[in-house]
CSV table of C-alpha atoms and ligand atoms in Angstrom, one decimal:
chain,number,residue,atom,x,y,z
L,1,MET,CA,266.7,-42.4,109.7
L,2,SER,CA,269.9,-41.7,111.7
L,3,HIS,CA,271.0,-38.1,111.9
L,4,LYS,CA,274.5,-38.9,113.2
L,5,ILE,CA,277.2,-36.9,111.6
L,6,ASP,CA,280.5,-38.6,111.0
L,7,THR,CA,281.7,-36.8,107.9
L,8,VAL,CA,282.9,-33.2,107.7
L,9,VAL,CA,283.8,-31.3,104.5
L,10,PHE,CA,286.4,-28.5,104.5
L,11,PRO,CA,286.2,-26.4,101.3
L,12,VAL,CA,289.8,-25.2,101.2
L,13,ALA,CA,290.6,-24.7,97.5
L,14,GLY,CA,290.1,-20.9,97.5
L,15,MET,CA,292.9,-18.5,96.7
L,16,GLY,CA,292.7,-16.2,99.8
L,17,THR,CA,293.1,-13.0,97.8
L,18,ARG,CA,291.7,-10.9,100.7
L,19,PHE,CA,294.8,-11.7,102.7
L,20,LEU,CA,297.7,-11.0,100.4
L,21,PRO,CA,300.7,-10.9,100.6
L,22,ALA,CA,300.5,-13.4,103.6
L,23,THR,CA,298.7,-16.0,101.4
L,24,LYS,CA,301.0,-15.7,98.3
L,25,ALA,CA,302.9,-18.9,99.2
L,26,VAL,CA,301.1,-20.1,102.3
L,27,PRO,CA,297.4,-21.3,102.0
L,28,LYS,CA,295.2,-19.0,104.2
L,29,GLU,CA,294.1,-22.1,106.1
L,30,MET,CA,297.7,-22.6,107.2
L,31,LEU,CA,298.0,-19.3,108.9
L,32,PRO,CA,298.3,-19.9,112.6
L,33,VAL,CA,296.0,-18.6,115.3
L,34,VAL,CA,298.2,-18.7,118.4
L,35,ASP,CA,300.0,-22.1,118.0
L,36,ARG,CA,298.1,-24.0,115.3
L,37,PRO,CA,296.9,-23.3,111.7
L,38,LEU,CA,293.3,-22.4,111.1
L,39,ILE,CA,292.6,-25.7,109.5
L,40,GLN,CA,293.7,-27.6,112.6
L,41,TRP,CA,291.3,-25.6,114.8
L,42,ALA,CA,288.6,-26.6,112.3
L,43,VAL,CA,289.6,-30.2,112.4
L,44,GLU,CA,289.7,-30.2,116.2
L,45,GLU,CA,286.2,-28.6,116.3
L,46,ALA,CA,284.9,-31.4,114.0
L,47,ALA,CA,286.6,-34.1,116.0
L,48,ALA,CA,285.0,-32.7,119.2
L,49,ALA,CA,281.6,-33.0,117.5
L,50,GLY,CA,282.2,-36.7,116.8
L,51,CYS,CA,283.4,-36.6,113.2
L,52,THR,CA,285.7,-39.3,112.0
L,53,ARG,CA,285.8,-38.7,108.3
L,54,PHE,CA,287.6,-35.6,107.2
L,55,VAL,CA,287.1,-34.5,103.5
L,56,PHE,CA,289.4,-31.8,102.2
L,57,VAL,CA,288.3,-30.2,98.9
L,58,THR,CA,291.5,-28.6,97.9
L,59,ALA,CA,293.7,-27.4,95.0
L,60,PRO,CA,297.0,-28.8,93.8
L,61,GLU,CA,299.0,-25.7,94.7
L,62,LYS,CA,297.7,-25.9,98.3
L,63,GLY,CA,299.7,-29.1,99.2
L,64,ALA,CA,300.8,-27.7,102.5
L,65,ILE,CA,297.3,-28.5,104.0
L,66,MET,CA,297.5,-32.2,103.3
L,67,SER,CA,301.2,-32.3,104.4
L,68,HIS,CA,300.0,-30.9,107.7
L,69,PHE,CA,297.8,-34.0,108.2
L,70,SER,CA,300.4,-36.5,107.0
L,71,ASP,CA,303.1,-38.4,108.9
L,72,ALA,CA,306.3,-36.4,109.3
L,73,PRO,CA,309.0,-39.1,109.6
L,74,HIS,CA,311.9,-36.5,109.7
L,75,TYR,CA,310.3,-34.9,112.8
L,76,GLN,CA,309.3,-38.2,114.3
L,77,GLU,CA,312.8,-39.7,114.2
L,78,LEU,CA,314.4,-36.6,115.5
L,79,LEU,CA,312.0,-36.2,118.4
L,80,GLU,CA,312.0,-39.9,119.3
L,81,ALA,CA,315.8,-39.8,119.3
L,82,ARG,CA,315.8,-36.8,121.7
L,83,GLY,CA,313.0,-38.3,123.9
L,84,LYS,CA,310.7,-35.3,123.3
L,85,THR,CA,307.4,-37.0,124.0
L,86,LYS,CA,305.4,-33.8,124.4
L,87,GLU,CA,306.5,-32.5,121.0
L,88,LEU,CA,305.8,-35.9,119.5
L,89,ALA,CA,302.2,-35.7,120.6
L,90,LEU,CA,301.9,-32.4,118.9
L,91,LEU,CA,302.6,-34.0,115.5
L,92,GLU,CA,299.1,-35.6,115.6
L,93,ALA,CA,297.6,-32.3,114.3
L,94,GLY,CA,294.3,-32.8,116.1
L,95,LEU,CA,292.9,-35.8,114.3
L,96,PRO,CA,291.3,-38.6,116.3
L,97,ALA,CA,293.0,-42.0,116.2
L,98,ASN,CA,290.3,-43.6,114.0
L,99,ALA,CA,290.3,-40.7,111.5
L,100,GLU,CA,289.7,-41.3,107.8
L,101,ILE,CA,291.2,-38.6,105.6
L,102,ILE,CA,289.9,-38.0,102.1
L,103,GLU,CA,291.4,-35.5,99.6
L,104,THR,CA,289.6,-34.3,96.6
L,105,PHE,CA,290.2,-31.5,94.2
L,106,GLN,CA,288.1,-28.6,93.0
L,107,ASP,CA,289.5,-28.0,89.5
L,108,ALA,CA,287.9,-24.5,89.0
L,109,PRO,CA,286.9,-21.7,91.3
L,110,LEU,CA,283.1,-22.0,90.6
L,111,GLY,CA,281.8,-21.2,94.1
L,112,LEU,CA,281.2,-22.7,97.5
L,113,GLY,CA,278.3,-24.8,96.2
L,114,HIS,CA,280.6,-26.3,93.6
L,115,ALA,CA,283.3,-27.0,96.2
L,116,ILE,CA,280.9,-28.9,98.4
L,117,TRP,CA,279.6,-30.8,95.3
L,118,CYS,CA,283.2,-32.0,94.7
L,119,ALA,CA,282.9,-34.0,98.0
L,120,ARG,CA,279.8,-35.9,96.7
L,121,GLU,CA,281.5,-39.3,96.5
L,122,ALA,CA,282.7,-39.1,100.0
L,123,THR,CA,279.4,-38.1,101.5
L,124,ASP,CA,277.4,-41.0,100.1
L,125,ASP,CA,273.9,-39.4,100.2
L,126,LYS,CA,274.1,-39.1,104.0
L,127,PRO,CA,273.9,-35.8,106.0
L,128,PHE,CA,277.3,-34.2,106.6
L,129,ALA,CA,278.9,-31.2,108.2
L,130,VAL,CA,280.8,-28.3,106.4
L,131,ILE,CA,283.2,-26.0,108.2
L,132,LEU,CA,284.7,-22.9,106.6
L,133,PRO,CA,288.0,-22.7,108.5
L,134,ASP,CA,288.3,-19.0,108.2
L,135,ASP,CA,285.3,-18.5,110.4
L,136,MET,CA,286.4,-19.3,114.0
L,137,VAL,CA,284.0,-19.6,116.9
L,138,GLN,CA,285.3,-19.3,120.4
L,139,HIS,CA,283.4,-21.2,123.0
L,140,THR,CA,284.0,-24.1,125.4
L,141,THR,CA,281.6,-26.3,123.5
L,142,GLY,CA,282.6,-26.0,119.8
L,143,CYS,CA,280.0,-24.5,117.4
L,144,LEU,CA,279.7,-27.8,115.4
L,145,ALA,CA,279.2,-29.9,118.6
L,146,GLN,CA,276.4,-27.4,119.5
L,147,MET,CA,274.8,-28.0,116.1
L,148,THR,CA,275.1,-31.8,116.0
L,149,ALA,CA,273.4,-31.9,119.4
L,150,GLN,CA,270.4,-30.2,117.9
L,151,TYR,CA,270.6,-32.0,114.6
L,152,GLU,CA,269.8,-35.5,116.0
L,153,ALA,CA,266.2,-34.4,116.6
L,154,ILE,CA,265.5,-32.2,113.6
L,155,GLY,CA,267.6,-33.3,110.6
L,156,GLY,CA,267.3,-31.4,107.3
L,157,ASN,CA,269.6,-28.4,106.6
L,158,LEU,CA,271.0,-26.5,109.5
L,159,VAL,CA,273.2,-23.4,109.4
L,160,ALA,CA,274.9,-21.4,112.2
L,161,VAL,CA,273.6,-17.8,112.2
L,162,GLU,CA,274.3,-14.5,113.9
L,163,ASN,CA,273.0,-11.0,113.5
L,164,VAL,CA,275.4,-8.8,111.6
L,165,PRO,CA,275.4,-5.0,111.2
L,166,ALA,CA,272.8,-3.9,108.6
L,167,ASP,CA,275.4,-2.5,106.2
L,168,GLN,CA,277.3,-5.9,106.1
L,169,THR,CA,274.7,-8.1,104.6
L,170,TYR,CA,276.4,-8.0,101.2
L,171,ARG,CA,279.1,-10.3,102.7
L,172,TYR,CA,276.8,-13.2,103.8
L,173,GLY,CA,274.0,-15.5,103.0
L,174,VAL,CA,271.0,-13.9,104.8
L,175,LEU,CA,267.9,-15.6,106.2
L,176,ASP,CA,264.2,-14.7,105.7
L,177,PRO,CA,263.4,-15.9,109.2
L,178,GLY,CA,260.2,-17.6,110.4
L,179,ALA,CA,259.2,-18.9,113.8
L,180,GLU,CA,261.8,-19.2,116.6
L,181,ASN,CA,262.1,-22.2,118.9
L,182,GLY,CA,264.9,-21.7,121.5
L,183,ALA,CA,268.1,-21.4,119.5
L,184,LEU,CA,266.5,-22.5,116.3
L,185,VAL,CA,265.0,-20.2,113.7
L,186,GLU,CA,262.8,-21.5,110.9
L,187,VAL,CA,264.2,-20.5,107.5
L,188,LYS,CA,261.5,-19.4,105.0
L,189,GLY,CA,263.9,-18.1,102.4
L,190,LEU,CA,267.6,-17.2,101.8
L,191,VAL,CA,269.4,-14.6,99.8
L,192,GLU,CA,273.2,-14.8,99.0
L,193,LYS,CA,275.1,-11.5,99.6
L,194,PRO,CA,272.1,-9.0,99.3
L,195,VAL,CA,272.7,-5.3,99.4
L,196,PRO,CA,271.2,-3.9,102.6
L,197,GLU,CA,268.0,-2.7,100.8
L,198,ASP,CA,267.3,-6.2,99.6
L,199,ALA,CA,268.2,-8.1,102.7
L,200,PRO,CA,265.2,-10.0,104.3
L,201,SER,CA,266.9,-9.6,107.7
L,202,THR,CA,270.3,-9.1,109.3
L,203,LEU,CA,270.5,-12.8,110.4
L,204,ALA,CA,273.5,-14.1,108.5
L,205,ILE,CA,275.0,-17.6,107.9
L,206,ILE,CA,278.5,-18.1,109.3
L,207,GLY,CA,280.7,-20.9,108.1
L,208,ARG,CA,279.1,-24.0,109.8
L,209,TYR,CA,276.5,-26.1,108.0
L,210,ILE,CA,275.0,-29.5,108.5
L,211,LEU,CA,273.5,-30.6,105.1
L,212,ASP,CA,271.0,-33.2,104.1
L,213,GLY,CA,272.4,-35.7,101.6
L,214,GLN,CA,269.8,-34.4,99.0
L,215,ILE,CA,271.8,-31.2,98.6
L,216,MET,CA,274.2,-33.0,96.2
L,217,GLU,CA,271.6,-33.6,93.6
L,218,THR,CA,270.4,-30.0,93.8
L,219,LEU,CA,274.1,-28.8,93.5
L,220,SER,CA,274.6,-31.0,90.4
L,221,GLU,CA,272.2,-28.7,88.5
L,222,PHE,CA,275.1,-26.2,88.5
L,223,LYS,CA,272.8,-23.2,88.7
L,224,LYS,CA,274.8,-20.0,88.9
L,225,GLY,CA,273.8,-17.3,91.5
L,226,ALA,CA,275.4,-14.3,93.1
L,227,GLY,CA,278.8,-13.4,91.6
L,228,GLY,CA,278.2,-15.9,88.8
L,229,GLU,CA,279.1,-18.7,91.2
L,230,ILE,CA,277.3,-21.9,92.3
L,231,GLN,CA,276.1,-21.0,95.7
L,232,ILE,CA,275.3,-23.4,98.6
L,233,THR,CA,272.8,-20.8,99.8
L,234,ASP,CA,270.8,-21.1,96.6
L,235,ALA,CA,270.8,-24.9,96.8
L,236,MET,CA,269.5,-24.9,100.4
L,237,ALA,CA,266.9,-22.3,99.4
L,238,GLU,CA,265.7,-24.5,96.5
L,239,LEU,CA,265.1,-27.4,99.0
L,240,ILE,CA,263.0,-25.3,101.4
L,241,GLY,CA,259.6,-27.0,101.5
L,242,THR,CA,261.2,-30.4,100.7
L,243,VAL,CA,263.8,-30.5,103.4
L,244,PRO,CA,263.3,-28.8,106.8
L,245,MET,CA,265.7,-25.9,107.2
L,246,ASN,CA,266.7,-24.1,110.3
L,247,GLY,CA,269.1,-21.4,111.5
L,248,PHE,CA,271.0,-22.1,114.7
L,249,ARG,CA,271.9,-19.2,117.0
L,250,PHE,CA,275.2,-20.6,118.4
L,251,GLN,CA,276.9,-19.7,121.7
L,252,GLY,CA,280.3,-18.1,121.4
L,253,THR,CA,282.1,-15.3,119.6
L,254,ARG,CA,282.8,-15.6,115.9
L,255,TYR,CA,285.9,-14.2,114.2
L,256,ASP,CA,286.3,-13.7,110.5
L,257,CYS,CA,289.8,-14.8,109.9
L,258,GLY,CA,289.6,-14.4,106.2
L,259,ASN,CA,290.6,-10.8,106.6
L,260,ARG,CA,293.5,-9.2,108.4
L,261,ASP,CA,291.6,-7.4,111.2
L,262,GLY,CA,289.4,-10.4,112.1
L,263,PHE,CA,292.5,-12.7,112.0
L,264,LEU,CA,294.4,-10.4,114.4
L,265,GLU,CA,291.4,-10.1,116.7
L,266,ALA,CA,291.1,-13.9,116.8
L,267,ASN,CA,294.8,-14.2,117.7
L,268,LEU,CA,294.4,-11.8,120.5
L,269,ALA,CA,291.2,-13.4,121.8
L,270,PHE,CA,292.6,-17.0,121.7
L,271,ALA,CA,295.9,-15.8,123.2
L,272,LEU,CA,294.1,-14.3,126.1
L,273,ALA,CA,292.0,-17.5,126.6
L,274,HIS,CA,294.9,-20.0,126.2
L,275,GLY,CA,297.9,-18.1,127.4
L,276,ASP,CA,299.2,-18.0,131.0
L,277,ASP,CA,298.8,-15.0,133.3
L,278,ALA,CA,302.2,-13.5,132.4
L,279,LEU,CA,301.3,-13.4,128.7
L,280,ARG,CA,297.8,-12.0,129.5
L,281,GLN,CA,299.4,-9.2,131.5
L,282,ARG,CA,301.9,-8.4,128.7
L,283,LEU,CA,299.1,-8.3,126.1
L,284,ARG,CA,297.0,-6.0,128.2
L,285,ARG,CA,299.9,-3.7,128.7
L,286,LEU,CA,300.4,-3.5,124.9
L,287,LEU,CA,296.8,-2.6,124.4
L,288,ASP,CA,297.0,0.1,127.1
W,301,G1P,C1,280.3,-17.9,102.2
W,301,G1P,C2,278.8,-18.2,101.9
W,301,G1P,C3,277.9,-17.2,102.6
W,301,G1P,C4,278.3,-17.2,104.1
W,301,G1P,C5,279.8,-17.0,104.4
W,301,G1P,C6,280.1,-17.2,105.8
W,301,G1P,O1,280.7,-16.7,101.6
W,301,G1P,O2,278.6,-18.1,100.5
W,301,G1P,O3,276.6,-17.5,102.4
W,301,G1P,O4,277.5,-16.3,104.8
W,301,G1P,O5,280.5,-17.9,103.6
W,301,G1P,O6,281.5,-16.9,106.1
W,301,G1P,P1,282.2,-16.3,101.4
W,301,G1P,O7,282.7,-15.8,102.7
W,301,G1P,O8,282.9,-17.5,100.9
W,301,G1P,O9,282.2,-15.2,100.4
């Protein structure tokens, strides 16, 4: 069976309440890190990993996300008339030329597992990737490309993981880890958002997944877990023993852009990496 990943799902229907008032009128995925919105960084990461089908699980009030990936004739005409070729290229918003865009709605906030299930028709029983755009990973090879390179050989369910401080496990899906093999960690069990006393380890899932097509059938059971929500963590845990499951220790630094401090840190880190020397000097002076 081919393990090539061409489809990526972006669960972007959430309300972004941790980032009010910034997200009152603007979806959190549209907040910019340096010069492009979070969702565009996520799309570019997926495109760099070879994805060509981009599935947005969204909500009617978050129309700005789909607008960002649509044609913008008003801009196009203006820029063409003025001969601004550089700016015209920036209208592409990071999608590859052969991209297929699929929009689907999550009609109720029933959890991440439910959001992913809403993409079932687009994934067609095949393995697919999931990116949570508010988790950013900074590295020259994107986190998803690192994962797809491993996935060809192993298949199953694969999640990006990193160690978090012991008192932070309640914010993540946490692994009960087994044998290690290079960057891969066998997953014997999973717990969603455990308090530190109940956490099987401090190895936490961050927002990158490659999921076996069978996950959709498990999710369709609509079992509620932590917080009364349908959790992707529980569905993956249920498949352990049937579908191989691994954690992947990725290369790079991860920023949680779903909260203010993580978002500001990401902006600074990406500005330092992408800005010119003059900007870097000014930023350093500000910090000093
Ligand atoms: C979700 C998942 C959790 C994972 C986290 C990564 O939680 O449910 O397992 O560790 O993303 O960011 P959320 O951040 O949506 O509460």
